[in-house]
Every structure is written in C-alpha cells, then in structure tokens.
PDB file of C-alpha atoms and ligand atoms in Angstrom:
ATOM      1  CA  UNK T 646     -35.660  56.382  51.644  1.00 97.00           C
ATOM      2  CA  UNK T 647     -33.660  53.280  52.258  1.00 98.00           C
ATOM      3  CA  UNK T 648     -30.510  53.510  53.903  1.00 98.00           C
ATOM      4  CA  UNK T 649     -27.399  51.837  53.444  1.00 99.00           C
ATOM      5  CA  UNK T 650     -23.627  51.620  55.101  1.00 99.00           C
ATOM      6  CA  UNK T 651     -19.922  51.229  54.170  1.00 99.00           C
ATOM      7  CA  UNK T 652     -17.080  50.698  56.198  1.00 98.00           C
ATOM      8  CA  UNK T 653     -14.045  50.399  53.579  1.00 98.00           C
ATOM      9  CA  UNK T 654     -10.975  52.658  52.935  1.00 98.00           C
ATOM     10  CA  UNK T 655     -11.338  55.738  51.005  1.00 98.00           C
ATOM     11  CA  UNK T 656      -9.683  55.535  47.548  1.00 98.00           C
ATOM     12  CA  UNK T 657      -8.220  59.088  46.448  1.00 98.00           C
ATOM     13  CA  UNK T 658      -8.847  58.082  43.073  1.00 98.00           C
ATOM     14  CA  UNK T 659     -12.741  58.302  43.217  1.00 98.00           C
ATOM     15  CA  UNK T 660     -12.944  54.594  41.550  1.00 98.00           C
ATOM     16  CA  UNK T 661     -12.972  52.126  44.322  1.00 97.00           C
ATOM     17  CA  UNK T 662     -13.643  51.791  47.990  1.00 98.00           C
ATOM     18  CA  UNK T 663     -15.810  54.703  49.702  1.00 98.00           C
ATOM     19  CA  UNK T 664     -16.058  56.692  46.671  1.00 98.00           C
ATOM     20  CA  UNK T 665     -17.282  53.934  44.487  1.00 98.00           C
ATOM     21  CA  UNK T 666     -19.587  52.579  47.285  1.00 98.00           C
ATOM     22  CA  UNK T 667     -21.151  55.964  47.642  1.00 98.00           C
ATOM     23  CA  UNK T 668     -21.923  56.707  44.045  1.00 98.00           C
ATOM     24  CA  UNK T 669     -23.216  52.735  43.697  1.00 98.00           C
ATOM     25  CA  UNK T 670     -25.594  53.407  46.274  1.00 98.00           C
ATOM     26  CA  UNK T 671     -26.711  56.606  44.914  1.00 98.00           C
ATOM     27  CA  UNK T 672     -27.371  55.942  42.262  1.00 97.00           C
ATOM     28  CA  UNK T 673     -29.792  53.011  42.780  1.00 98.00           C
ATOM     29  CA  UNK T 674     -31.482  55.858  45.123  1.00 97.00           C
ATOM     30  CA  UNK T 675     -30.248  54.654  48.283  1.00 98.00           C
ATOM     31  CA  UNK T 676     -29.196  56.887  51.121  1.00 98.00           C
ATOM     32  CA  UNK T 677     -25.167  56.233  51.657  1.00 98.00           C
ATOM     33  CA  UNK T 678     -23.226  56.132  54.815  1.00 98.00           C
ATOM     34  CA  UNK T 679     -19.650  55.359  55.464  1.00 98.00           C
ATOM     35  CA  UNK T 680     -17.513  54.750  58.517  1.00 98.00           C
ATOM     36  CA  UNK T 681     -13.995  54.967  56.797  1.00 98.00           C
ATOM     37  CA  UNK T 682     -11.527  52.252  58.049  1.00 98.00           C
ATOM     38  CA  UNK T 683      -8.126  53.983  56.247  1.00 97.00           C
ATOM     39  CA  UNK T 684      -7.488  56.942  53.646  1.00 98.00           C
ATOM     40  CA  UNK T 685      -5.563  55.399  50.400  1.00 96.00           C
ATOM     41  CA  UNK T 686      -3.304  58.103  48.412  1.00 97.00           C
ATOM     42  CA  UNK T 687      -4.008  55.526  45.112  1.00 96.00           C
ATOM     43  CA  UNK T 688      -4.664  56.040  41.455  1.00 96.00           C
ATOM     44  CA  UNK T 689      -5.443  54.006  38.596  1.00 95.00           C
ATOM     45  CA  UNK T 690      -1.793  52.669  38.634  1.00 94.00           C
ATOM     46  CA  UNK T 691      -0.778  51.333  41.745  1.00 92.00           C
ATOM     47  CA  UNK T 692      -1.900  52.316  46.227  1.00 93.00           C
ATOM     48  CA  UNK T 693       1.151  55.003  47.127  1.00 95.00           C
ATOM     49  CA  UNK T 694       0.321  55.006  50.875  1.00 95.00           C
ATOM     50  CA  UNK T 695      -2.383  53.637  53.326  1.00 94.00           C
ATOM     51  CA  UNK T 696      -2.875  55.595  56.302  1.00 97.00           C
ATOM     52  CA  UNK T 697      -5.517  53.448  58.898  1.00 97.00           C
ATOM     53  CA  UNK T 698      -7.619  55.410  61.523  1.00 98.00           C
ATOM     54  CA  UNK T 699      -7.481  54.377  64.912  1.00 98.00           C
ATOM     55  CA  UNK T 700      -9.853  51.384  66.129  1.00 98.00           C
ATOM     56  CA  UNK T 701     -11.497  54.208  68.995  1.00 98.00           C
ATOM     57  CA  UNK T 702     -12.217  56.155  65.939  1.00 98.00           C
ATOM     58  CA  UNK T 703     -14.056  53.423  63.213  1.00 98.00           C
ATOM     59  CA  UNK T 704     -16.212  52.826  66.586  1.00 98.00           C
ATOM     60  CA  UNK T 705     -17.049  56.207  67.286  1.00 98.00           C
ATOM     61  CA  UNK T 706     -18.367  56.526  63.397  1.00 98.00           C
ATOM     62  CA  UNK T 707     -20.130  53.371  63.536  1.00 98.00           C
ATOM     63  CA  UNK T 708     -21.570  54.329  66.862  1.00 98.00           C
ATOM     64  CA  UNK T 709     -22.658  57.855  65.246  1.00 98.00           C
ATOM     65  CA  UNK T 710     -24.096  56.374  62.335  1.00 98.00           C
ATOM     66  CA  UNK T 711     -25.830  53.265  64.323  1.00 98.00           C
ATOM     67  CA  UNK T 712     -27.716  55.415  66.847  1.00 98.00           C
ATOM     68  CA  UNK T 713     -28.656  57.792  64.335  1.00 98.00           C
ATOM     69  CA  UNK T 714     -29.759  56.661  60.921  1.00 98.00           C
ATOM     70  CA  UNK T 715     -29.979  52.909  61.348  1.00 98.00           C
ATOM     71  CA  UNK T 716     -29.002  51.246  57.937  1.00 98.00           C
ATOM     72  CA  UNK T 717     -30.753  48.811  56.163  1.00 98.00           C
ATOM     73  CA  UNK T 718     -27.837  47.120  54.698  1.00 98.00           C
ATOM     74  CA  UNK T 719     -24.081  47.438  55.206  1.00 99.00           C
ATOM     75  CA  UNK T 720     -21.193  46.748  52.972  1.00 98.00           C
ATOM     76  CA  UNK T 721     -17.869  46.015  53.968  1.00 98.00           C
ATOM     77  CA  UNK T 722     -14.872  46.196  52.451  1.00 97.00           C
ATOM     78  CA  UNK T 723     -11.346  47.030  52.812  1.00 96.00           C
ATOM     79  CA  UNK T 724     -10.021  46.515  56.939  1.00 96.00           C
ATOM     80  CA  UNK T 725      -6.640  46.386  57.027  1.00 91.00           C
ATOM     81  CA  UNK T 726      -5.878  45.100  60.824  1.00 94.00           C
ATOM     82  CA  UNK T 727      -7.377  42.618  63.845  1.00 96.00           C
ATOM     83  CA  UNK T 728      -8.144  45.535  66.062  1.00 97.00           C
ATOM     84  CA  UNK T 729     -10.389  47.302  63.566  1.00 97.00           C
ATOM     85  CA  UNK T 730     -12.358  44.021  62.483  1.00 97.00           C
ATOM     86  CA  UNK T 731     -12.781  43.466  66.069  1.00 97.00           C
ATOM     87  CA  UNK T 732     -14.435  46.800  66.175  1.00 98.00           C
ATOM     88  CA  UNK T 733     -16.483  46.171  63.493  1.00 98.00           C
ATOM     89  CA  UNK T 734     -17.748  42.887  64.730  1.00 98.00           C
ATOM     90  CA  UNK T 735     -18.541  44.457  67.865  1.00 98.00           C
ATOM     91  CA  UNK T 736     -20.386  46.940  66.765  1.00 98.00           C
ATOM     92  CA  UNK T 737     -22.760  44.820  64.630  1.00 98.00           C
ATOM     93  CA  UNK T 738     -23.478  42.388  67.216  1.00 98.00           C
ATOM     94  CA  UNK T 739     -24.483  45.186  69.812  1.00 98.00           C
ATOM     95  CA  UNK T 740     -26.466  47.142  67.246  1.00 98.00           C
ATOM     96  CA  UNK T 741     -27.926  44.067  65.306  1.00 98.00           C
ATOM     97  CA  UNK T 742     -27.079  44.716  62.010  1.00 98.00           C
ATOM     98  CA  UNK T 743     -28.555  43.133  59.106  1.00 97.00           C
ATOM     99  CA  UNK T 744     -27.936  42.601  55.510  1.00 98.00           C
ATOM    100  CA  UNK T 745     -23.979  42.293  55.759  1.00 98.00           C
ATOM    101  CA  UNK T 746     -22.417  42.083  52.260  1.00 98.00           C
ATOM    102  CA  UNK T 747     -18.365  41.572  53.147  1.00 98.00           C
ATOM    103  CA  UNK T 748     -16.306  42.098  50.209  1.00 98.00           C
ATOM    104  CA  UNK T 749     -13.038  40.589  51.540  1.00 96.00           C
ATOM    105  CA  UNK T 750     -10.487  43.011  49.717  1.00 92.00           C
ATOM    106  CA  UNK T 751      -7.087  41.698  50.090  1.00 90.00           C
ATOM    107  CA  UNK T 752      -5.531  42.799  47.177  1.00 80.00           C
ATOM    108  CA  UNK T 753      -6.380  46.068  44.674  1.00 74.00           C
ATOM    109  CA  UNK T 754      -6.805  45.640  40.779  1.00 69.00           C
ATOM    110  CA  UNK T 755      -3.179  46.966  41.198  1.00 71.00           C
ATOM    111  CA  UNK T 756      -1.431  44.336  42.818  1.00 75.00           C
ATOM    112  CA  UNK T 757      -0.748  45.807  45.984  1.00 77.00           C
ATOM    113  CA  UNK T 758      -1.741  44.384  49.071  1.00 79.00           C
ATOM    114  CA  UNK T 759      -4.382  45.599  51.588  1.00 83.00           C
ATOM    115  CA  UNK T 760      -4.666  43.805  54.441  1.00 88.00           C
ATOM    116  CA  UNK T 761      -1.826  41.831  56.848  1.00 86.00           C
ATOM    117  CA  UNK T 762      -2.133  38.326  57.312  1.00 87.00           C
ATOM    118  CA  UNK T 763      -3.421  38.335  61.320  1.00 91.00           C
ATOM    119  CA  UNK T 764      -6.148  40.416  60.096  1.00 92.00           C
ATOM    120  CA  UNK T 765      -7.064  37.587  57.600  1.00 92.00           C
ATOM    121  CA  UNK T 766      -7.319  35.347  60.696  1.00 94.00           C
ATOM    122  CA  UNK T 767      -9.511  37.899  62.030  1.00 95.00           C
ATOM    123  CA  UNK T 768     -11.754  38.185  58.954  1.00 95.00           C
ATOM    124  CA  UNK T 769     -12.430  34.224  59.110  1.00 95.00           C
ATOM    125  CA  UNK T 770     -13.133  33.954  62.714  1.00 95.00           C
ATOM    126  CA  UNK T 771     -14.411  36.974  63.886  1.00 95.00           C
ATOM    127  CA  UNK T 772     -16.516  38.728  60.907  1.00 97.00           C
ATOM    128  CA  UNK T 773     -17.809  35.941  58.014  1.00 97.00           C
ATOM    129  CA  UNK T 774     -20.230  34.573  60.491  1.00 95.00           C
ATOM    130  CA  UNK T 775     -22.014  37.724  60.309  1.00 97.00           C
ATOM    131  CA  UNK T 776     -22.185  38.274  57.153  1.00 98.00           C
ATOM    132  CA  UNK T 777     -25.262  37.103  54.815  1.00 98.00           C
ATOM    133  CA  UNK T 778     -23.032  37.255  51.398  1.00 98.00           C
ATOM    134  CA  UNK T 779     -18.963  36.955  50.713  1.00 98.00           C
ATOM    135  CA  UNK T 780     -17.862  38.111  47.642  1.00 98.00           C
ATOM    136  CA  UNK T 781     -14.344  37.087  47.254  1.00 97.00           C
ATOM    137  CA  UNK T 782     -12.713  37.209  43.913  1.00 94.00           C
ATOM    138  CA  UNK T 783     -10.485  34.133  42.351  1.00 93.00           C
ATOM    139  CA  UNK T 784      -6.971  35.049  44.437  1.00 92.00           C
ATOM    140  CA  UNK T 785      -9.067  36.089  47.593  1.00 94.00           C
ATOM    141  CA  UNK T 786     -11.008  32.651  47.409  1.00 95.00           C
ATOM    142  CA  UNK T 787      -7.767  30.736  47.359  1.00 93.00           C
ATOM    143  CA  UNK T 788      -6.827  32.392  50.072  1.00 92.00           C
ATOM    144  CA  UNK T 789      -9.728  31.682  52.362  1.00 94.00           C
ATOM    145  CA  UNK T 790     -10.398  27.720  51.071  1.00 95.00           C
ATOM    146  CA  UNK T 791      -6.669  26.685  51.046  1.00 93.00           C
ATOM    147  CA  UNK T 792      -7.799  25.326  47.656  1.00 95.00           C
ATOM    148  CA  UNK T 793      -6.099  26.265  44.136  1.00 94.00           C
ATOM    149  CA  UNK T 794      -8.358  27.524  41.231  1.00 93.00           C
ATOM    150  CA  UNK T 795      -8.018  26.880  37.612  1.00 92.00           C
ATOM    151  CA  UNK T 796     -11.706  25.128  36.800  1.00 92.00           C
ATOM    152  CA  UNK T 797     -15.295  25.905  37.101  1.00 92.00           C
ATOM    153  CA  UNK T 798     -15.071  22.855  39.586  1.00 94.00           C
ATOM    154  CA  UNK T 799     -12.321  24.154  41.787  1.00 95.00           C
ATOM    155  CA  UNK T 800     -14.518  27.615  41.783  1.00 95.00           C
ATOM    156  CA  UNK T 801     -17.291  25.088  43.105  1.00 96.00           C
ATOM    157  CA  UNK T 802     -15.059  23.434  45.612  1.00 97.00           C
ATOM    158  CA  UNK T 803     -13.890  26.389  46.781  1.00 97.00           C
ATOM    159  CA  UNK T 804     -16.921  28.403  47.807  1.00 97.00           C
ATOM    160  CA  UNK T 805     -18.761  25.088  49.377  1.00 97.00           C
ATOM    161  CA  UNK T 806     -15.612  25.279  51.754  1.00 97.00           C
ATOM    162  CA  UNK T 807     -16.217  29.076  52.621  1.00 97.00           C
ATOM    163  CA  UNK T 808     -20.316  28.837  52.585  1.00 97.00           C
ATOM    164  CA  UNK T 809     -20.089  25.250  55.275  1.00 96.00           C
ATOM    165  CA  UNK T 810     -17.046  26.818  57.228  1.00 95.00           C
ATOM    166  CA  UNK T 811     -18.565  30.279  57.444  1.00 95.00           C
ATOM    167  CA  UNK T 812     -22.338  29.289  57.349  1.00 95.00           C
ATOM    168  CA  UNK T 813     -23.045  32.088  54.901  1.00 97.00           C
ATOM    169  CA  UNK T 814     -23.814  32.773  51.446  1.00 98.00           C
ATOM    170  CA  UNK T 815     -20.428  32.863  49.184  1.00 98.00           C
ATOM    171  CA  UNK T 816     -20.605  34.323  45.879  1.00 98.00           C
ATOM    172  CA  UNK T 817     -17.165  33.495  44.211  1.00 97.00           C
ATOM    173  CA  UNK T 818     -16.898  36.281  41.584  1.00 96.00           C
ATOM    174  CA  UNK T 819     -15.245  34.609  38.115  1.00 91.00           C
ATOM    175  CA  UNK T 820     -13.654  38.542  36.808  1.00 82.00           C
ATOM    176  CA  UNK T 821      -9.986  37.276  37.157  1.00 78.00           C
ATOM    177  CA  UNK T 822     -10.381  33.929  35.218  1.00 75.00           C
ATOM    178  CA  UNK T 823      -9.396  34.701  31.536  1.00 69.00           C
ATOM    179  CA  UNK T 824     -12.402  34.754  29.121  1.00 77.00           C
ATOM    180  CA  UNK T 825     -14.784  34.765  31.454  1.00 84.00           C
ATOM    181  CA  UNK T 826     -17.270  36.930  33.774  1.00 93.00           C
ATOM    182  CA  UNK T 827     -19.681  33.833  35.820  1.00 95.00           C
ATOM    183  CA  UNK T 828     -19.662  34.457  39.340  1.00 97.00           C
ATOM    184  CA  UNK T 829     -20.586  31.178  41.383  1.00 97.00           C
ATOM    185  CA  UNK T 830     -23.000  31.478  44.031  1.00 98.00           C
ATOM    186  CA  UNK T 831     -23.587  28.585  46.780  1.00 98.00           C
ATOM    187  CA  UNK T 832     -25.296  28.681  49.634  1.00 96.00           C
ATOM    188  CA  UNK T 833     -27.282  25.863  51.928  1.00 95.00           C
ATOM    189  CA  UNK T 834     -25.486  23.236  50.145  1.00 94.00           C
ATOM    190  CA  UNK T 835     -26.529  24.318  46.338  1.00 96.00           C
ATOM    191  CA  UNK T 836     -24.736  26.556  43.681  1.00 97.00           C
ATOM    192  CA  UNK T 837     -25.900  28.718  40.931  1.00 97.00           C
ATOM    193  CA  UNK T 838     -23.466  30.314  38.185  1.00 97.00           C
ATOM    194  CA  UNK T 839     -24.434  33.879  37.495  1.00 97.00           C
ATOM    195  CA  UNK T 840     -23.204  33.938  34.049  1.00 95.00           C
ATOM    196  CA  UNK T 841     -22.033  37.121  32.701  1.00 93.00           C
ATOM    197  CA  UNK T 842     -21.228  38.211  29.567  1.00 91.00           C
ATOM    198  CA  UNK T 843     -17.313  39.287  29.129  1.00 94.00           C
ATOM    199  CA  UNK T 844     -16.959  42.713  28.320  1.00 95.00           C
ATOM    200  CA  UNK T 845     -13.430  43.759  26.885  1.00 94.00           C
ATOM    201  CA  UNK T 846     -12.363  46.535  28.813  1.00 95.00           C
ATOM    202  CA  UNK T 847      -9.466  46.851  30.902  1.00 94.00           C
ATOM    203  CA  UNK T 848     -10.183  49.558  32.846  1.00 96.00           C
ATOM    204  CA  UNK T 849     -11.634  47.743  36.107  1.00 94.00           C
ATOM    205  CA  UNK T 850     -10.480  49.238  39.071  1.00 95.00           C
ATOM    206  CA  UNK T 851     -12.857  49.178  41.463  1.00 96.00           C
ATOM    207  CA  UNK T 852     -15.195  46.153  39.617  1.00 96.00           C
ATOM    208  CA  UNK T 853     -15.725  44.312  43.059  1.00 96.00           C
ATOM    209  CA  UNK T 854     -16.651  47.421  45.222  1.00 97.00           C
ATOM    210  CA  UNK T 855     -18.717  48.328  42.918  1.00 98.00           C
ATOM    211  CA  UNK T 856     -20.502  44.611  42.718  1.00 98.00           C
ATOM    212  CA  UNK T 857     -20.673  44.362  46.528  1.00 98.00           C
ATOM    213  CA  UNK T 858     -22.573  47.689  46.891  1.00 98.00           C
ATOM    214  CA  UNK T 859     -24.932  47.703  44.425  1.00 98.00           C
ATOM    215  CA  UNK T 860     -26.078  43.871  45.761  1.00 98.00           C
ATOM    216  CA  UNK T 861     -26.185  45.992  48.940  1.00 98.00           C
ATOM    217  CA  UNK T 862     -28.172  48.833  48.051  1.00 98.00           C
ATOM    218  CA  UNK T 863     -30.662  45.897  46.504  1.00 98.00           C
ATOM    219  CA  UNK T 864     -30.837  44.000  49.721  1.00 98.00           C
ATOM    220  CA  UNK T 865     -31.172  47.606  51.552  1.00 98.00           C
ATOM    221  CA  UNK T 866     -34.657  48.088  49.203  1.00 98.00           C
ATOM    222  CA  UNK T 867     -35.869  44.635  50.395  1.00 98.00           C
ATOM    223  CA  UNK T 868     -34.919  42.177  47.212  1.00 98.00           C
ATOM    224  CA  UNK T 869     -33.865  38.782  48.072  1.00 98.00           C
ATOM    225  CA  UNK T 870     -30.491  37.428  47.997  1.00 98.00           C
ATOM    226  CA  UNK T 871     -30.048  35.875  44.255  1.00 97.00           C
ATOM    227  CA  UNK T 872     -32.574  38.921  42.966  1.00 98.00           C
ATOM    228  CA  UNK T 873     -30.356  41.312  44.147  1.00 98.00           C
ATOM    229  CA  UNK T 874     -27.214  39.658  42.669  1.00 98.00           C
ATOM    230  CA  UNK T 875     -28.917  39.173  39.216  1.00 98.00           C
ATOM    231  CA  UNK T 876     -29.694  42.743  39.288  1.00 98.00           C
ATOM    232  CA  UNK T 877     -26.080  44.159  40.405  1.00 98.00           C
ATOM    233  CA  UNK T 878     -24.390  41.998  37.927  1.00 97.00           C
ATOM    234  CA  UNK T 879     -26.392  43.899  35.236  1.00 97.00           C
ATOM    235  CA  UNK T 880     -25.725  47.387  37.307  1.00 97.00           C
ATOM    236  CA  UNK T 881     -22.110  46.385  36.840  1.00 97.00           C
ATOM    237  CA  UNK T 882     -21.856  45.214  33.402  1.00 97.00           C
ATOM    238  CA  UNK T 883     -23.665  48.325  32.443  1.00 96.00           C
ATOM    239  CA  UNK T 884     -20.927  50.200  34.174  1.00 97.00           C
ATOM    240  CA  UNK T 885     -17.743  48.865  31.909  1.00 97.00           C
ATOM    241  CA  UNK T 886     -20.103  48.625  28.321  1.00 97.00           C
ATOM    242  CA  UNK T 887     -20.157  52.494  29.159  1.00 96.00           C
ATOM    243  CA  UNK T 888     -16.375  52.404  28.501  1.00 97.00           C
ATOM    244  CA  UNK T 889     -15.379  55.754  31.053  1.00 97.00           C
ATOM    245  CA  UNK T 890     -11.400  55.834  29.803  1.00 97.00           C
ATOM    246  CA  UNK T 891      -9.526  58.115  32.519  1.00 98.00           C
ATOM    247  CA  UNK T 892      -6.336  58.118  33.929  1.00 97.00           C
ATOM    248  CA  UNK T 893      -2.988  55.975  33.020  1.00 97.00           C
ATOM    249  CA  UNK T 894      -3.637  52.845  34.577  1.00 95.00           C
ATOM    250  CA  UNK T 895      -6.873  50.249  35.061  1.00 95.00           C
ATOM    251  CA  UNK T 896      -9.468  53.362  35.171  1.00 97.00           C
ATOM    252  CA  UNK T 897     -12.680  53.356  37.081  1.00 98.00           C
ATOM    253  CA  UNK T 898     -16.315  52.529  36.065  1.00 98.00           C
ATOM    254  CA  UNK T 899     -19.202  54.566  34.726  1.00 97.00           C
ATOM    255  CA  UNK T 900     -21.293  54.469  37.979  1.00 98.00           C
ATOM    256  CA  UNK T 901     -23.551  56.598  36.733  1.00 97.00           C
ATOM    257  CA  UNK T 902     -24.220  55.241  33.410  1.00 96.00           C
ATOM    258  CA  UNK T 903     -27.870  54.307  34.464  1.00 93.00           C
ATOM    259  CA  UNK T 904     -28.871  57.632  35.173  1.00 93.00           C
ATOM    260  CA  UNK T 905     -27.803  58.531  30.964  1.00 81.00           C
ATOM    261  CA  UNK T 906     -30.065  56.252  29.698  1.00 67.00           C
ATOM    262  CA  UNK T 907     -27.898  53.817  29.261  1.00 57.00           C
ATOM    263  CA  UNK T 908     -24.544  53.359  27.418  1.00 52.00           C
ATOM    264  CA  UNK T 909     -25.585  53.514  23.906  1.00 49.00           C
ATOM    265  CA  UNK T 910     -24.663  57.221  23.187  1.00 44.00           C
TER     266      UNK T 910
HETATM  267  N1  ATP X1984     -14.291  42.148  31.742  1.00 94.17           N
HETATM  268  C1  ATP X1984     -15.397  41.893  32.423  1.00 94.17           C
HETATM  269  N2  ATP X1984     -16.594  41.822  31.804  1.00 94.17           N
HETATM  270  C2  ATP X1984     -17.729  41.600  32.480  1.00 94.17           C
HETATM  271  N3  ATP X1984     -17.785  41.429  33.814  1.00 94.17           N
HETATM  272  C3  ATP X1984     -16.626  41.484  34.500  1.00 94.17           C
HETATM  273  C4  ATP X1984     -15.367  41.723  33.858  1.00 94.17           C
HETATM  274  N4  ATP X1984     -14.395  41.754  34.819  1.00 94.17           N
HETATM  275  C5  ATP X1984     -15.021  41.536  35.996  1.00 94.17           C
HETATM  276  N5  ATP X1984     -16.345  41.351  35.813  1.00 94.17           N
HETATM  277  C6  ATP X1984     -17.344  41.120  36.842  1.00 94.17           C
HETATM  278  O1  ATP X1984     -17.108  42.103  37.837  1.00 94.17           O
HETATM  279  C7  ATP X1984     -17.480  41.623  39.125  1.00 94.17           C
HETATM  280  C8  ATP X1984     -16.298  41.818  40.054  1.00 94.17           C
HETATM  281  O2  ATP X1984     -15.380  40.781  39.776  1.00 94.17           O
HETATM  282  P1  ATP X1984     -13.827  40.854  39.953  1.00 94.17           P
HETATM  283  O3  ATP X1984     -13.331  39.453  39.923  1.00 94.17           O
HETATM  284  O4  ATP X1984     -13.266  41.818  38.980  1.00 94.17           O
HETATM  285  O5  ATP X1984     -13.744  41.484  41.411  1.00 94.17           O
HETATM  286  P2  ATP X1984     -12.562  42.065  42.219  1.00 94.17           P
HETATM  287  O6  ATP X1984     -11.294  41.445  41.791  1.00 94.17           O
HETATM  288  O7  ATP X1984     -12.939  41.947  43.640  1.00 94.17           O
HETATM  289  O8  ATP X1984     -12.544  43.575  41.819  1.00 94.17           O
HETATM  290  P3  ATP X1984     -11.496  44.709  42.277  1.00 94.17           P
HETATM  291  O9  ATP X1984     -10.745  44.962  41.020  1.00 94.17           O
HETATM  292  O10 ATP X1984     -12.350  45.844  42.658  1.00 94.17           O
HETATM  293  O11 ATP X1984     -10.675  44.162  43.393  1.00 94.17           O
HETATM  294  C9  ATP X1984     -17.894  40.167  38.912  1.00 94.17           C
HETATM  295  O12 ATP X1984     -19.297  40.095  38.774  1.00 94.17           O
HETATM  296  C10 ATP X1984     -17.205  39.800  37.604  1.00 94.17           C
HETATM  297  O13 ATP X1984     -17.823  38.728  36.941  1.00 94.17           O
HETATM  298  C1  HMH X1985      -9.788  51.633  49.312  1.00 94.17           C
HETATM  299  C2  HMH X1985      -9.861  50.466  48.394  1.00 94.17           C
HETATM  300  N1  HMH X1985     -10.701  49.463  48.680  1.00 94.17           N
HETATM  301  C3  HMH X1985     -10.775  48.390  47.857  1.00 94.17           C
HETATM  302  C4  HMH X1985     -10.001  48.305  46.732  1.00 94.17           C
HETATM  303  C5  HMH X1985     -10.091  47.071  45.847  1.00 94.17           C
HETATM  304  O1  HMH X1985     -10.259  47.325  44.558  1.00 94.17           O
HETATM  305  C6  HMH X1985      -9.135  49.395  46.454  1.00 94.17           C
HETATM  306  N2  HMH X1985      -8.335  49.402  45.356  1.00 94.17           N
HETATM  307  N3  HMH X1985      -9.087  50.453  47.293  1.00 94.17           N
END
C-alpha cells in the first residue's frame, strides 16, 4: 500500500485540514499519516480558537512517523509560526523526503487568518525550495508574488514569479476568481491552465486541502506531476457536484462521493 503524510492543523469541523487530508487520501486507497501542527476549535462559519503544539513536539511526530512508515508523498498545509516550519524543513532534509505538495494556507474559506507574517518569511525561504508543487489560491498568490490579480495574465505573472523564485512547480488555483474554476500551472518556464468547470455550490470549506491531498495521494501511487493534477481536479469537482449541505456556514465536501458511484443518486 502506498503511503502518504500530512502535517496541517486539525479542523474540529471534519471539512478541512487533517480531517479532510485523511479522508482524501483514503479514499484514493492510500495509507494516511499526519503530524498535526495546531488543533482548530472551527466550524463551517468562522476558526473560534487555534491552539499550536510545541515545535519539540511536530518533530517528535515527524520523527515517529519518518523512522517508521516512510511516506511516499507528504502534504503540507496549515503552519502557523517560524519555529515549526523550521522543524519541518529540518526534518525533510535529514530524512529526504520526496513528493512535497505545500498548500500555503494563510487564510480559511472563513476569512480568518492562519498564519503570522514572520512565518510567511519562513515559508518563502526556508520550505518552497523543497517542495515539488505550491498550490496557493488567488489572495495567497498575491501575497507571495507582490503582484495584484484580476486577469488570466496577472494569474500567469504571478506564478512565473513563485515557480523562478522558488524553483518549483506553482499551481495557482483560479476557485476565488468569480465565474471561474482554471487553475494555472507553470513550471520550467511554461504554463498550462487546468480548466475546470464551475460548479455552483457554496459550500467549499476545505476545497484547497482537499485539492492538495488528493494530487498527493496521486504522486504517492507514482503518477507524474500534471497526471496527478488532472486527476485531483476531477476527484475534487466530483466532491462539490455531490452537493453534501451541512452545517450553517460554507459546509464541507463529499470526500467520499467516489466510493457511491458517483454523484448521480
Ligand atoms: N465552485 C467551484 N467549482 C468548481 N471548482 C472549484 C470551485 N471553487 C473552487 N474550485 C476548485 O477548487 C480547487 C481549490 O481552489 P480554491 O481557490 O477554492 O482553494 P483554496 O482557497 O485554497 O481553498 P480553501 O477554501 O480550502 O482555503 C481549485 O482546483 C479550484 O479551481
Ligand atoms: C486546519 C485548517 N487548515 C486549512 C484550512 C484552509 O481551508 C482550514 N480552514 N483549517
């Protein structure tokens, strides 16, 4: 069985972070580890209260899971502060980790914020290097390239920035620009728009962990890069067409609408 890993922040609500990375992976039959960077008390409406573990403790987990079950893939997502990215980058130098798909969470479908600005700092110089795919979404690419988006072209300008100052693979993910769902991928000097088709629901918490881990679990079963986009993009879709409606705010995803045959009931 292949074997993946994510270090994010638990969401109470079941719909993002951990719990959504966990069921992603499942579900495409991957084994799923996690090395929890902070607990969230959050629900579909807004994140009540972050409370972050200690750096000693994220490197104890990744140090259990690392000299245990080595994982073929690992996802990251929400870290909150320097000193635990510093962990984390540690940790996947010593252990030479491969398949890194960093999900740079700044901000939850909510509005509230997730990470302090140092640890932004931290993110750029210390982690994206490592990583073989960014996925930032439209406010978190702004953030990272300086550069404001309103066009297809700015996307573009944008994620050349990120790919030639990080030397990775940036996919900029299109979800928060009105009307649409294209994702822009560029890498080695080229881009490629992963169109998608818009699906109106507005229950999306938890859209980009969701994307992030299932391209993980496909790079953790040995597809390449763009495959493994093409075929989490679909995952994803899938997973709002099911339209799950729960809770009071943006509600979470069908994860495991692929296991129903489908979401044509
Ligand atoms: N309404 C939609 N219909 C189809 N695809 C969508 C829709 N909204 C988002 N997506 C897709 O979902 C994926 C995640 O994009 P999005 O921009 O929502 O990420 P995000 O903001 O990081 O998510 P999160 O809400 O978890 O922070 C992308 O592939 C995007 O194109
Ligand atoms: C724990 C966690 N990670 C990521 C996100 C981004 O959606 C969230 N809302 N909560």
């Amino acid at each position: 069985m292949k074997t993946a890993l994510t270090i994010a922040g638990s969401d109470s609500s079941g719909g993002a972070g951990i719990q959504a990375d966990i069921k992603t992976m499942t579900v495409h039959g991957v084994y799923a580890m996690s090395a929890i960077t902070a607990l969230t008390a959050q629900n579909t409406m807004g994140v009540q209260k972050v409370m972050e573990v200690t750096p000693e403790f994220l490197s104890q987990q990744l140090e259990s899971v690392f000299t245990d079950i080595y994982p073929d893939a690992i996802k990251i997502g929400m870290v909150s502060s320097s000193a635990l990215i510093e962990v984390i980058a540690e940790k996947l130098t010593f252990y030479d980790a491969k398949n890194i798909v960093v999900d740079p969470v700044m901000v939850a479908t909510s509005g509230s914020k997730l990470i302090n600005d140092k640890a932004i700092e931290y993110l750029k110089n210390k982690l994206f290097a490592k990583a073989t795919l960014l996925t930032p979404n439209i406010p978190e690419a702004e953030i990272l390239s300086g550069r404001t988006i309103k066009t297809s072209e700015d996307m573009i300008a944008a994620a050349r920035i990120m790919s030639e100052e990080y030397g990775t693979a940036v996919l900029c993910k299109g979800g928060h620009a009105l009307n649409e769902a294209n994702d822009l991928f560029y890498y080695n000097h080229q881009y490629k728009w992963f169109i998608g088709e818009r699906i109106e629901n507005s229950n999306t918490h938890g859209t980009g962990c969701t994307l992030s881990s299932a391209i993980t679990s496909y790079l953790a079963q040995g597809k390449d890069l763009e495959n493994a986009i093409w075929l989490a993009k679909n995952y994803l879709s899938g997973a709002l067409r099911a339209m799950l409606n729960l809770g009071k705010g943006s509600g979470p995803l069908k994860h495991t609408w692929n296991l129903e045959g489908g979401y044509e009931e």
